Structures are given as structure tokens and as C-alpha cells.
Tab-separated table of C-alpha atoms and ligand atoms in Angstrom:
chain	number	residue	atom	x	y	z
A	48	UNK	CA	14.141	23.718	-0.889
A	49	UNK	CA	11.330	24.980	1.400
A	50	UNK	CA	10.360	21.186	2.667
A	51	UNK	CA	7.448	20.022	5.215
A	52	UNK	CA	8.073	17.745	7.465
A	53	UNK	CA	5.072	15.642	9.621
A	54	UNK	CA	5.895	12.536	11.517
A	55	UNK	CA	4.909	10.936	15.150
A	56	UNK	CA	7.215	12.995	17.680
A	57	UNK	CA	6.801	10.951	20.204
A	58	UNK	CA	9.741	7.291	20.652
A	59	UNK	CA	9.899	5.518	17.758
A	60	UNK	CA	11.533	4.944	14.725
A	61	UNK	CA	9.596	7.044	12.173
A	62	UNK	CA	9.712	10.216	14.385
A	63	UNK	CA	13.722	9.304	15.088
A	64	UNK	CA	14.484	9.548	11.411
A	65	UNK	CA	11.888	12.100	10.049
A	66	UNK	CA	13.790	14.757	12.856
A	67	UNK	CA	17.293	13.212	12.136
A	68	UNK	CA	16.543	13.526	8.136
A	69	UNK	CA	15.200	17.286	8.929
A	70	UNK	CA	17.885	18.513	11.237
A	71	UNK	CA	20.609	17.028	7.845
A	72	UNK	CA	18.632	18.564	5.332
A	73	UNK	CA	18.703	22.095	7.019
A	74	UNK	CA	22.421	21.737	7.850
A	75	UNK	CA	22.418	21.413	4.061
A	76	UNK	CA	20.644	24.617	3.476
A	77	UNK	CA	17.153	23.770	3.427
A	78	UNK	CA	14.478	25.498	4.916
A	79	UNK	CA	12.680	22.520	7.605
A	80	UNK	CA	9.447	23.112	8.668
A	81	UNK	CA	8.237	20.488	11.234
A	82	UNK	CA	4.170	20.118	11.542
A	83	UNK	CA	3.405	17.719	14.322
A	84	UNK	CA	1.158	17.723	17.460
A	85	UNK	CA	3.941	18.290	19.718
A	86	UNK	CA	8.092	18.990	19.247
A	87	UNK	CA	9.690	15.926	17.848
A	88	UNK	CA	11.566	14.560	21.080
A	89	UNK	CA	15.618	14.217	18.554
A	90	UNK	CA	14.712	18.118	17.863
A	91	UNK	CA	16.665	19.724	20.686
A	92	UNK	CA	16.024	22.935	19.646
A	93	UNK	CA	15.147	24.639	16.832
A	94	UNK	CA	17.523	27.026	14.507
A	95	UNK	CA	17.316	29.610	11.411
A	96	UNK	CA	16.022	27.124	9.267
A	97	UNK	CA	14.094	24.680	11.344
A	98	UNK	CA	10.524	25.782	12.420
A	99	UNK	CA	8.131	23.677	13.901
A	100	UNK	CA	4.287	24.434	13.591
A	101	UNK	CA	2.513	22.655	16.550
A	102	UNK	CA	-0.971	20.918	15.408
A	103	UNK	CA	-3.657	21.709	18.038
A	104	UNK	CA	-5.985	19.161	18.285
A	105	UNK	CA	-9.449	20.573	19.400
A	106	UNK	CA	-11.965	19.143	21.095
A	107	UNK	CA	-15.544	19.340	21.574
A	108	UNK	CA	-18.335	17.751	23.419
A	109	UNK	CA	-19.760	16.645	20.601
A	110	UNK	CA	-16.675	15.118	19.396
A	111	UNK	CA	-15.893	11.740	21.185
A	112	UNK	CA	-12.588	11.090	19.374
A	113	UNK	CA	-10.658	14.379	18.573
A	114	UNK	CA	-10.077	14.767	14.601
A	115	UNK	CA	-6.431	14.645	14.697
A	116	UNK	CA	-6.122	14.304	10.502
A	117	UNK	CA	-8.189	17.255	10.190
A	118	UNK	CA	-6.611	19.582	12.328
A	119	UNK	CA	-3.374	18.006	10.800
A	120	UNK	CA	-4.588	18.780	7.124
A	121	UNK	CA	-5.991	22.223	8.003
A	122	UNK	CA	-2.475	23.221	9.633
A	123	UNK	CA	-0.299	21.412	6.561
A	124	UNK	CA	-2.427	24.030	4.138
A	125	UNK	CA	-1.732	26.833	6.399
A	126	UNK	CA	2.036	26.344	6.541
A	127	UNK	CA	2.094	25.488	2.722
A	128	UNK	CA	0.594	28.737	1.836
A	129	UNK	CA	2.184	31.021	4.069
A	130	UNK	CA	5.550	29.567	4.000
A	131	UNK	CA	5.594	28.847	0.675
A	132	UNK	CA	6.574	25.202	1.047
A	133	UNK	CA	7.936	23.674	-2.322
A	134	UNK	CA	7.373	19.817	-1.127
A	135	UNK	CA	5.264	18.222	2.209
A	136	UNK	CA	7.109	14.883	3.142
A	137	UNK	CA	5.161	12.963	5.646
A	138	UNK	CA	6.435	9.979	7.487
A	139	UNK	CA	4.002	6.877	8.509
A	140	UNK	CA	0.881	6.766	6.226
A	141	UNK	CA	-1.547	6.554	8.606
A	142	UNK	CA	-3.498	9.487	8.548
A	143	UNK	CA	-0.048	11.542	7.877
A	144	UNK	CA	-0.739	10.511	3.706
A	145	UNK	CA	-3.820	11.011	4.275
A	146	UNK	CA	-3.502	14.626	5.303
A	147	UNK	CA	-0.985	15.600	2.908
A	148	UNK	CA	-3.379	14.172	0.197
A	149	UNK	CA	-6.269	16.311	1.159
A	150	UNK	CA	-3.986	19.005	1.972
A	151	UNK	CA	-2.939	18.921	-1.351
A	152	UNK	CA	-6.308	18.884	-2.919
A	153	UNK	CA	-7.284	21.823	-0.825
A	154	UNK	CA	-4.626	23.877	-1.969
A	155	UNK	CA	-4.689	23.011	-5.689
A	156	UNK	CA	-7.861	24.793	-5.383
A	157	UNK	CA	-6.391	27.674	-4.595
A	158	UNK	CA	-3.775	27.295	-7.357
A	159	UNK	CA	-1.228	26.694	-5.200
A	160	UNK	CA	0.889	22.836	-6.365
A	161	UNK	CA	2.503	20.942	-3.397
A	162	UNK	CA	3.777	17.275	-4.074
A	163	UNK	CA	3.340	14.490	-1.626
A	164	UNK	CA	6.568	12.213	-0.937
A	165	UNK	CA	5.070	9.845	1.907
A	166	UNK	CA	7.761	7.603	3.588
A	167	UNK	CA	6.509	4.146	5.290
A	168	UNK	CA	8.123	2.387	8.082
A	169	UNK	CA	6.350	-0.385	9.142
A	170	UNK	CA	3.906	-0.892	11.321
A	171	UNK	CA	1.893	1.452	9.218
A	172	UNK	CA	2.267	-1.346	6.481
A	173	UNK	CA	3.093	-4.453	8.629
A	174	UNK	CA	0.535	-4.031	11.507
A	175	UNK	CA	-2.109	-1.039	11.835
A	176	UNK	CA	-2.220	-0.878	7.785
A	177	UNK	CA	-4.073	-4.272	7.023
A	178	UNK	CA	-6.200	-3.644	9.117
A	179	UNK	CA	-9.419	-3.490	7.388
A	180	UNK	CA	-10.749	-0.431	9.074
A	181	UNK	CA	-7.410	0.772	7.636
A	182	UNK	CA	-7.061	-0.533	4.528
A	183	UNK	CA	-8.692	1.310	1.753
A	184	UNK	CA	-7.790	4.619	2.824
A	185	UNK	CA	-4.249	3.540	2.995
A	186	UNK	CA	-3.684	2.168	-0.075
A	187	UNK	CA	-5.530	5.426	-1.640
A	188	UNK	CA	-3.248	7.797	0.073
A	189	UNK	CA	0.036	5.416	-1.064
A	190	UNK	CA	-1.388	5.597	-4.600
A	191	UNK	CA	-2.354	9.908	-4.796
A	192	UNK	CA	1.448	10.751	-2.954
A	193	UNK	CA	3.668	12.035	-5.538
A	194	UNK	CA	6.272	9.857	-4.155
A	195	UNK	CA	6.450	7.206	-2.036
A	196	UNK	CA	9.362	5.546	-0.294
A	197	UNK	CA	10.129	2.565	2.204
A	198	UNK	CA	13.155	1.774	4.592
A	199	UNK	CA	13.465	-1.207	2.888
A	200	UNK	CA	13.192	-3.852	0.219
A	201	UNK	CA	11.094	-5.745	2.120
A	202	UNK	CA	9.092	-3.219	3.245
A	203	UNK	CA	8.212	-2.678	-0.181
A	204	UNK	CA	7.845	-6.045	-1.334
A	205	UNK	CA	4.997	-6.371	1.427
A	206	UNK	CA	3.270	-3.037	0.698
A	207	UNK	CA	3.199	-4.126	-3.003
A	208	UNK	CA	1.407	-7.509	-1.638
A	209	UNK	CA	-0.669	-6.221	0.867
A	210	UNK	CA	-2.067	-3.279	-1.076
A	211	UNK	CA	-3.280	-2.438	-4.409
A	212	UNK	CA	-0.601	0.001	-5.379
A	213	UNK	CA	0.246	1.447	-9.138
A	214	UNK	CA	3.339	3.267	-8.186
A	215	UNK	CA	6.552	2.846	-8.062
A	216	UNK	CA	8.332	2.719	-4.441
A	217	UNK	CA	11.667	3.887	-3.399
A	218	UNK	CA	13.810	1.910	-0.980
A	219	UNK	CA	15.956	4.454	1.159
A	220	UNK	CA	17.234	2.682	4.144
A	221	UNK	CA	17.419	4.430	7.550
A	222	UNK	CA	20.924	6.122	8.134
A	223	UNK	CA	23.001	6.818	11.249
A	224	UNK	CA	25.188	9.522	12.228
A	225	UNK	CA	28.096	7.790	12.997
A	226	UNK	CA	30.028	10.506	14.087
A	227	UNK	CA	27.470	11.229	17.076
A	228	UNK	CA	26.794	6.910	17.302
A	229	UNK	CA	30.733	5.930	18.110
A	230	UNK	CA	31.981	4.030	20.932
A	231	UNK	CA	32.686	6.799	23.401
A	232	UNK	CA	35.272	6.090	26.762
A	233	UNK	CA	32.328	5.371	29.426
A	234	UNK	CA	35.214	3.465	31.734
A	235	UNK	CA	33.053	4.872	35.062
A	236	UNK	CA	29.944	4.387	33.937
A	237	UNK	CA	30.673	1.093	32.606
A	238	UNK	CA	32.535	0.162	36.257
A	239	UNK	CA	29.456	1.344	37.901
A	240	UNK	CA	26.621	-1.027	36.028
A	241	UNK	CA	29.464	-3.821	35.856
A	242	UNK	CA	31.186	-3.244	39.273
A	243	UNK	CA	32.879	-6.509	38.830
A	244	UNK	CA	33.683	-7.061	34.919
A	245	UNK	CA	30.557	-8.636	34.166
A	246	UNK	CA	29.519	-8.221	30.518
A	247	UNK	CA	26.545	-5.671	29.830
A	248	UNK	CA	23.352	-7.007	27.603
A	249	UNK	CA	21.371	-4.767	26.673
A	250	UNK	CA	17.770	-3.829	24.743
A	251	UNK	CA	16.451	-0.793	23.359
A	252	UNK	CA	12.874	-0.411	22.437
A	253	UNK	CA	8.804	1.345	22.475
A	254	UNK	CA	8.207	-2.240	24.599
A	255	UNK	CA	5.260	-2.916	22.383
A	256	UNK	CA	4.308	-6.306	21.701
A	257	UNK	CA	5.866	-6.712	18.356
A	258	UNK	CA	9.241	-5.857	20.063
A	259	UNK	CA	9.467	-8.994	22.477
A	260	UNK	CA	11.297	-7.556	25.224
A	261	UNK	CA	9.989	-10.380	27.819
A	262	UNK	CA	12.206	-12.858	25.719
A	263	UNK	CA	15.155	-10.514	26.653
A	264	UNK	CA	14.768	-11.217	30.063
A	265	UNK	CA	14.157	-14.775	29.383
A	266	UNK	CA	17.582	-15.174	27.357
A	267	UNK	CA	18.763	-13.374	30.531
A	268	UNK	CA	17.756	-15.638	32.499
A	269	UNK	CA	19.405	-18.543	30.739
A	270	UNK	CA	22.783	-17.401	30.926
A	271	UNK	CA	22.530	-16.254	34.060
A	272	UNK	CA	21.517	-19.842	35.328
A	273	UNK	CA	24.896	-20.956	33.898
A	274	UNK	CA	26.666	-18.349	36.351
A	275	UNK	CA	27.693	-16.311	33.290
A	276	UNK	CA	28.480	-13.087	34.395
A	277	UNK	CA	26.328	-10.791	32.816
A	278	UNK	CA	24.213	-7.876	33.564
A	279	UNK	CA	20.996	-6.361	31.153
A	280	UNK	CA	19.727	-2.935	30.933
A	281	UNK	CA	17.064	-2.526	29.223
A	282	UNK	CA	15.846	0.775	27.737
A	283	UNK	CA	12.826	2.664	26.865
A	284	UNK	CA	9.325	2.723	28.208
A	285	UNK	CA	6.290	1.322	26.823
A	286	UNK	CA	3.229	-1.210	27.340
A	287	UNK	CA	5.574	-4.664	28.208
A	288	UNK	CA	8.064	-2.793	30.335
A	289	UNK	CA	5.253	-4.080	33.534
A	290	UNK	CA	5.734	-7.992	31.955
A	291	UNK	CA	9.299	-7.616	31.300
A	292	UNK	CA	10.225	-6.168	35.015
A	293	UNK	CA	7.464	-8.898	36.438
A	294	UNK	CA	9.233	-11.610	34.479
A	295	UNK	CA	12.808	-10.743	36.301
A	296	UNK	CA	11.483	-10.652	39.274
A	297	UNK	CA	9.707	-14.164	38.669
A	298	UNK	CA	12.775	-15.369	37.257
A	299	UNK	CA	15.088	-14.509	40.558
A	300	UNK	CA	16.989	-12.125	38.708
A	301	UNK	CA	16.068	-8.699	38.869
A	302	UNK	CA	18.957	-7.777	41.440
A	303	UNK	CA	21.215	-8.049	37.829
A	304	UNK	CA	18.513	-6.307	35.312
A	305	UNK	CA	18.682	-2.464	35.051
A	306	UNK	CA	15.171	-1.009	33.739
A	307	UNK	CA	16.497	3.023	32.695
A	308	UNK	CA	13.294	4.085	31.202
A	309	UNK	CA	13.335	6.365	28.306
A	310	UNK	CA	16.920	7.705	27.771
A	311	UNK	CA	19.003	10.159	25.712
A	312	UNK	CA	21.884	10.317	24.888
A	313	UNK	CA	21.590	6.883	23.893
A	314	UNK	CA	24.903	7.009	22.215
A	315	UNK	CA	26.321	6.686	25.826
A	316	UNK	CA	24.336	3.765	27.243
A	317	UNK	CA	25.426	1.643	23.921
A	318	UNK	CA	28.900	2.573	24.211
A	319	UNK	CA	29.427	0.693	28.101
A	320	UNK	CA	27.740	-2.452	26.209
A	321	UNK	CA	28.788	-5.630	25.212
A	322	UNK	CA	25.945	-7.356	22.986
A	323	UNK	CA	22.070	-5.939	21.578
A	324	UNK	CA	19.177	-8.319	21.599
A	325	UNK	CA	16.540	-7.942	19.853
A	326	UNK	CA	14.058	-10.414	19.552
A	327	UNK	CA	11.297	-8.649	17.593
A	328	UNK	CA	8.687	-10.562	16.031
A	329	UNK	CA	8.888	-7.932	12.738
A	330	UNK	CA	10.986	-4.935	11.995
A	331	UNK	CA	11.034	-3.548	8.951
A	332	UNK	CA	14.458	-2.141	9.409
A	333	UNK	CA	15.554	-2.064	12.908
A	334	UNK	CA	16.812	1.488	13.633
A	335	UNK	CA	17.761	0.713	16.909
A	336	UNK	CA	20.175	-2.373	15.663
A	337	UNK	CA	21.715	0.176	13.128
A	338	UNK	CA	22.486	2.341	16.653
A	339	UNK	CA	23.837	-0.223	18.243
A	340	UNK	CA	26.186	-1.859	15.305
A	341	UNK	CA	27.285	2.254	15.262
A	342	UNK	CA	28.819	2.029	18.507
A	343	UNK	CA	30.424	-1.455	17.625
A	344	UNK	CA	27.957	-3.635	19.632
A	345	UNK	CA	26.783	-6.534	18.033
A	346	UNK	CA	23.197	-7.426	17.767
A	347	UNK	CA	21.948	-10.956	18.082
A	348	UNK	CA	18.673	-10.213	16.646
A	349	UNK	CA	15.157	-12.613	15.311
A	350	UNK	CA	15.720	-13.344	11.255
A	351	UNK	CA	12.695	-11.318	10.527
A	352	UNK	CA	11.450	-8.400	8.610
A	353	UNK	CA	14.460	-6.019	7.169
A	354	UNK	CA	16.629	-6.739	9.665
A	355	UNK	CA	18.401	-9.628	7.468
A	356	UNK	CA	19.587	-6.233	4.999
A	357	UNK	CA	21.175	-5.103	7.988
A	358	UNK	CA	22.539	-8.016	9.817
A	359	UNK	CA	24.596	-10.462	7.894
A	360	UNK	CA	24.535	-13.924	10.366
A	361	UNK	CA	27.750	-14.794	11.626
A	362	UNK	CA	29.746	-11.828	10.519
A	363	UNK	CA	28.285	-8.122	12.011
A	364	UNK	CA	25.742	-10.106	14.649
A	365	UNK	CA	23.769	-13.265	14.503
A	366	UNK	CA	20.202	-13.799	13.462
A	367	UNK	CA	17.763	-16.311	14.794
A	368	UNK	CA	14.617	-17.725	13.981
A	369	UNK	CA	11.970	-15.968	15.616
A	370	UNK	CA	10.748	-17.169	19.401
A	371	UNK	CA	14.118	-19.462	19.629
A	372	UNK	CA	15.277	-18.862	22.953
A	373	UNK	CA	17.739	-21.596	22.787
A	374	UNK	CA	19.347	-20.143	19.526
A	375	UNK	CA	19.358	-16.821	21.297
A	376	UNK	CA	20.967	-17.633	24.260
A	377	UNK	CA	23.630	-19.532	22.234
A	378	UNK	CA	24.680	-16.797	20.293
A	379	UNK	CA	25.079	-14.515	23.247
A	380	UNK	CA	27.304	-17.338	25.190
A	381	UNK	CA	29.049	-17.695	21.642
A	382	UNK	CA	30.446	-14.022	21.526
A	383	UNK	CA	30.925	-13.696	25.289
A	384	UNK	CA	33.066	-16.224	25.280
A	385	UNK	CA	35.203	-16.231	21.918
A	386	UNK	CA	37.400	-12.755	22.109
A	387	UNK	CA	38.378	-13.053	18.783
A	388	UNK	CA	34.394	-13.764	17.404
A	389	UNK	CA	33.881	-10.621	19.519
A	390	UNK	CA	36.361	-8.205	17.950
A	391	UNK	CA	35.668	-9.369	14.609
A	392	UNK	CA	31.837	-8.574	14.732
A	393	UNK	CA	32.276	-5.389	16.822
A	394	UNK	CA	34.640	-3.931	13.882
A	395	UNK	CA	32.033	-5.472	11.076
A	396	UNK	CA	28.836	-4.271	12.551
A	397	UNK	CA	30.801	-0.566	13.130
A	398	UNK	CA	32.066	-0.982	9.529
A	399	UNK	CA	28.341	-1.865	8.165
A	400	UNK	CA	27.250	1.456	9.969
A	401	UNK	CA	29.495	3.501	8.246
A	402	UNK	CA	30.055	1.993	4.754
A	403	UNK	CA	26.162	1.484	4.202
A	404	UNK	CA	24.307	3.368	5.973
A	405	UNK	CA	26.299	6.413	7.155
A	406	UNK	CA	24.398	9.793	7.404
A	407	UNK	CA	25.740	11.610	4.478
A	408	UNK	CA	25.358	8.642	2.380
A	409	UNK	CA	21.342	8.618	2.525
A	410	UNK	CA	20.565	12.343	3.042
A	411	UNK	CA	21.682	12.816	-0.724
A	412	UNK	CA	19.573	10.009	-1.658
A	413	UNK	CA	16.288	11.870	-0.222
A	414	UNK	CA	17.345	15.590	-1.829
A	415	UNK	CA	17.476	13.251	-5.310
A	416	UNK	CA	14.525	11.768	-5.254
A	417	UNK	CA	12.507	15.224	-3.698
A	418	UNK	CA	13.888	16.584	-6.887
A	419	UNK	CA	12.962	14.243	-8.870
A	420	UNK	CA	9.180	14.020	-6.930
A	421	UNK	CA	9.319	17.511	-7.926
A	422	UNK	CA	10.360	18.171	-11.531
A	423	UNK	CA	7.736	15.015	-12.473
A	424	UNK	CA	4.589	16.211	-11.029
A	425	UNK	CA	5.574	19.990	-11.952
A	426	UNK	CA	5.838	18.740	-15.480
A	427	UNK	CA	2.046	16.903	-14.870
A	428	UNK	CA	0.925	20.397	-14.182
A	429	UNK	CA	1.984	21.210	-17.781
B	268	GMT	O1	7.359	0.051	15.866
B	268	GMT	C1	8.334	0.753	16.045
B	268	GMT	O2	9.394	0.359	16.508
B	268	GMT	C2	8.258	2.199	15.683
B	268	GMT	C3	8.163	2.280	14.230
B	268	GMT	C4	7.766	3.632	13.779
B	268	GMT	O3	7.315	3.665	12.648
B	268	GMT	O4	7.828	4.602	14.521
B	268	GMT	O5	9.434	1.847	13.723
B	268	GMT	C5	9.492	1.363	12.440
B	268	GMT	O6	10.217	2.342	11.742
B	268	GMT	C6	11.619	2.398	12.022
B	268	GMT	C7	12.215	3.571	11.254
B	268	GMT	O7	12.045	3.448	9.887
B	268	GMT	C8	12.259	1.060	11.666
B	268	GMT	O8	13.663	1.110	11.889
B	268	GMT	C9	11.628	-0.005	12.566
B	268	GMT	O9	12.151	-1.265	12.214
B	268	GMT	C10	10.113	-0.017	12.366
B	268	GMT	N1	9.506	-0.891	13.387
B	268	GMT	C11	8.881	-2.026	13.057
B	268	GMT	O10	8.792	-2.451	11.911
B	268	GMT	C12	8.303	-2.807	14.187
């Protein structure tokens, strides 16, 4: 199939598995054509059938906020037409349904019939979606795709009760390629961060509110008052990373905390650590738990959002309830200190990775349904 592809390319989870799930598909023989306002960050480069069509976004005095969705719309009908896409799959609804929507009206005056499969990941539900200024146009743009499907059940169970919708949603989890997310032999590295065999925390994350990442350093903080010997790296860049490096120094213990910024390959930083935290107050799957549980670190994560379809308490990792610090820090000093606990969760949550949600598992699931998006709406056309 000739197949569209528009997501944010910038960190984050939707961009993450919108390049991931473009680069499969073309190693499968599709023909990938990325539309976005700037390469998607995972695309290292680009190959026969992987294109990527940059969005400009103009601007003009008159103009105080650029018009992003148009330019977005305007560049999705130019790539449909000329390329000859067969299907325009747009991850994160807000405006990227949108576009495709108008896109597709555009072009059906022209006779020319693209479906809409938009996938939603969460904050474009959870968050930025109810909000009212939001609102209508998102649930219209859920309603006109073709197809629409979510990372996971309960990412669909709260778009069917925060919108109005009509349609039927597909859960399709996000995947891992466990072959690339393995524990790799980082012995150096590893000696280097932990000079003297002290266990390695670690968080991954956009540092936006909703992730919590000052909690990490307040867990941190907790064990590191009992003289446990731990160290914390903490990954990623984003609006918290100031409160989160404030709050170690605050707390005496930034000497032990490692702040790397954004990183890849990630693969490598996981692989010389001991235990994830993630203490997010919602996450409708937790993509960066699934990358961790790869690379057989255990995640001790808040019992929130999607992440309990992921996490199974006590066997792969350990959920809390959310903002429970005390629970957190337990769990931590639980697997630190029991070997066998350790092993057994380390195998599990590696296990989980590849049983359930393994790459070639899920890519087959999206080529389904894009054919069934397909042979549906062309027989509508009938
Ligand atoms: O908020 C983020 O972490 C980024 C966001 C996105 O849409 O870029 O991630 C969401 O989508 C990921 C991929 O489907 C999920 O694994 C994350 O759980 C989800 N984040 C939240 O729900 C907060």
C-alpha cells in the first residue's frame, strides 16, 4: 500500500510509534510517506520507500498564530494526489484528524477517494481534547475518519465517555522492537554511573506535568536518606526538568542524580539500569514502561491510565496509587533488596515485551485493519 503518515516529530510517544510503525510497514513493502513539519526525530534516515514531505508553515504579518492545520491539509492533498496515496493515517487528533478530514473532502472533489484511519494516544483525548475550545471539532474529526484506533482499552473507554462518538474504535496497543530494546553488555558504562555497585534508578520522559518527574527525585530522596545505595538518571528534556534538578539540589542530593537530557540510543541507558519509575498522573499506555520492561527493567509505576494492561502488580513491576510516595519508595527498597523478587520481574516484564507486545505482533494488526478501513469505505463509494 501507498500509506500517509502525519504525526508530532518532535519527543513523545505518538511521534515514537507513528515513525516506528512507518519504518515496519516499509520494511514490509509499503510505500511510507511521512508529512510532518519537520523529520520525525526515530527516522534516521530515509530509504526507497520512506519519503518525508516537510509541512512549511507560513507566516504573515497579518497572521498572529501561524495556520499550522492548513498548511498541513493543503500539503496532505498535494502528496495524496501526486503520490497516489491509497490511505492517510494520522496520529494524535488534534488538528492531525482534522486535516486529514478536510483533506479528504478537498480531494473527493476532485474525484480522487482517500480514507482516514486516525490513531489517538492520549493527551489528545485525556488532556488537550476536553478542552472545550477543543471539543467539538474533535469529536467531529473522530466521527468523519474512516477508522479510528486507540493504544488502549481504556483509552477508548474514555473517548467513548468524553465524546459523542458513533463509531466503532480499535484498540492496537503500542509495540516494541525487542530485538533493538534487549539488555545489551554496558559493564563500563554501568561502572562509570555506579563506580561503586550502587543500583541505577532511572526515569524517562517529555517532563511535562502529567509525567511527575519531581516525585522521582522525591522517592530518590527517600531511599537515599536510608543510605541505600542508589544512583538516578533521569532522561529527557522538557518543562519540569528546572523543578526536578531544583528539587535535588534542595533535597542534598544532586551529587547522586544524573540529568542526561534528551538521549538516543535509549536502548543503552536502560540496559546499565536497575528499576523505572514512573509516577505519571495518566498514561494512556506508557511507551516508555514498555521500553524499559524490553530491556528487563522493572517499572514501579502510578496505577493509572493504561498502564495497569501493561503492568501486572507484583509480577512484571509494581503499581501504586497515584501521589503515594511511601508506596513508591517501598516498592523500589522491595526489589533492591530481594534478588530473587528481582530476577523474577526482570524475566516477566522482558517476557511481557515480547509475548504481547513484540513488533511483529502489532504491525500485522495495523496492515488488517488499513485493509479493512479500505475495502469498507471503497465499497461506500459504490
Ligand atoms: O504525553 C506524552 O507522553 C506524549 C504522548 C503523545 O501522544 O505524544 O504520549 C501518549 O502516547 C504514547 C504513545 O501511544 C503513550 O504510550 C503514552 O502513554 C501517552 N501519554 C500519556 O497518556 C500522558
Amino acid at each position: 500500500m501507498r500509506i500517509g503518515i502525519t504525526c508530532y516529530p518532535v519527543y513523545g510517544g505518538s511521534g515514537v510509534v507513528a515513525t516506528e510503525l512507518g519504518k515496519a510497514l516499509a520494511a514490509r513493502g509499503h510505500n511510507i510517506h511521512f508529512i510532518a513539519y519537520s523529520a520525525p526525530f526515530r527516522l534516521a534516515h530515509v530509504t526507497e520507500n520512506i519519503s518525508f514531505h516537510e509541512v512549511n508553515v507560513n507566516t504573515y504579518p497579518l497572521f498572529e498564530y501561524p495556520n499550522y492545520s492548513m498548511n498541513l491539509t493543503s500539503k496532505m492533498v498535494d502528496v495524496v494526489k501526486y503520490e497516489e496515496l491509497d490511505l492517510l493515517h494520522v496520529h494524535y487528533a488534534i488538528p492531525h484528524a482534522t486535516s486529514a478530514v478536510l483533506a479528504r473532502q478537498i480531494l473527493a472533489g476532485e474525484g480522487v477517494h482517500v480514507p482516514v484511519v486516525t490513531t489517538l494516544h492520549g493527551t489528545d483525548i485525556t488532556i488537550v481534547g476536553r478542552d472545550p475550545s477543543y471539543q467539538t471539532v474533535v469529536n467531529y474529526s473522530i466521527n468523519q475518519s474512516d477508522g479510528v484506533t486507540a493504544v488502549s482499552d481504556y483509552l477508548r473507554r474514555e473517548t467513548y465517555e468524553r465524546f459523542d462518538i458513533q463509531r466503532e474504535i480499535e484498540v492496537i496497543p503500542n509495540f516494541i522492537d525487542t530485538a533493538r530494546f534487549q539488555r545489551l553488555n554496558k559493564s563500563h558504562f554501568k561502572q562509570a554511573v555506579c563506580p561503586n555497585g550502587e543500583k541505577l534508578l532511572i526515569h524517562v520522559s517529555n517532563f511535562r506535568p502529567v509525567k511527575n518527574a519531581t516525585q522521582v527525585v522525591d522517592v530518590f530522596h527517600r531511599l537515599r536518606a536510608e543510605d541505600q545505595p542508589v544512583k538516578l538518571i533521569l532522561v529527557g528534556d522538557g518543562p519540569d526538568r528546572s523543578a526536578a534538578e531544583r528539587k535535588a539540589r534542595d533535597l542534598g542530593v544532586y551529587d547522586d542524580v544524573r540529568f542526561l537530557g534528551k538521549q538516543e540510543p535509549i536502548e543503552e541507558i536502560l540496559s546499565i539500569s536497575d528499576v523505572f519509575i514512573m509516577p505519571s498522573g495518566s498514561e494512556t499506555f506508557g511507551l516508555a514502561a514498555l521500553e524499559a520492561m524490553a530491556c528487563g527493567v522493572p517499572v514501579v509505576a502510578s496505577r493509572v491510565g493504561g498502564l495497569p494492561e501493561l503492568i501486572e502488580d507484583g509480577d512484571n513491576g509494581f503499581l501504586c496509587p497515584l501521589d503515594d510516595l511511601d508506596c513508591f519508595t517501598d516498592r523500589v527498597r522491595a526489589m533492591l533488596h530481594d534478588a530473587d523478587l528481582y530476577e523474577r520481574m526482570s524475566v516477566s516484564a522482558r517476557r511481557t515485551a515480547e509475548e504481547r507486545f513484540d513488533i511483529d505482533r502489532i504491525v500485522p494488526l495495523y496492515e488488517e485493519y488499513y485493509e479493512r478501513v479500505c475495502s469498507h469505505s471503497s465499497l461506500q463509494l459504490q
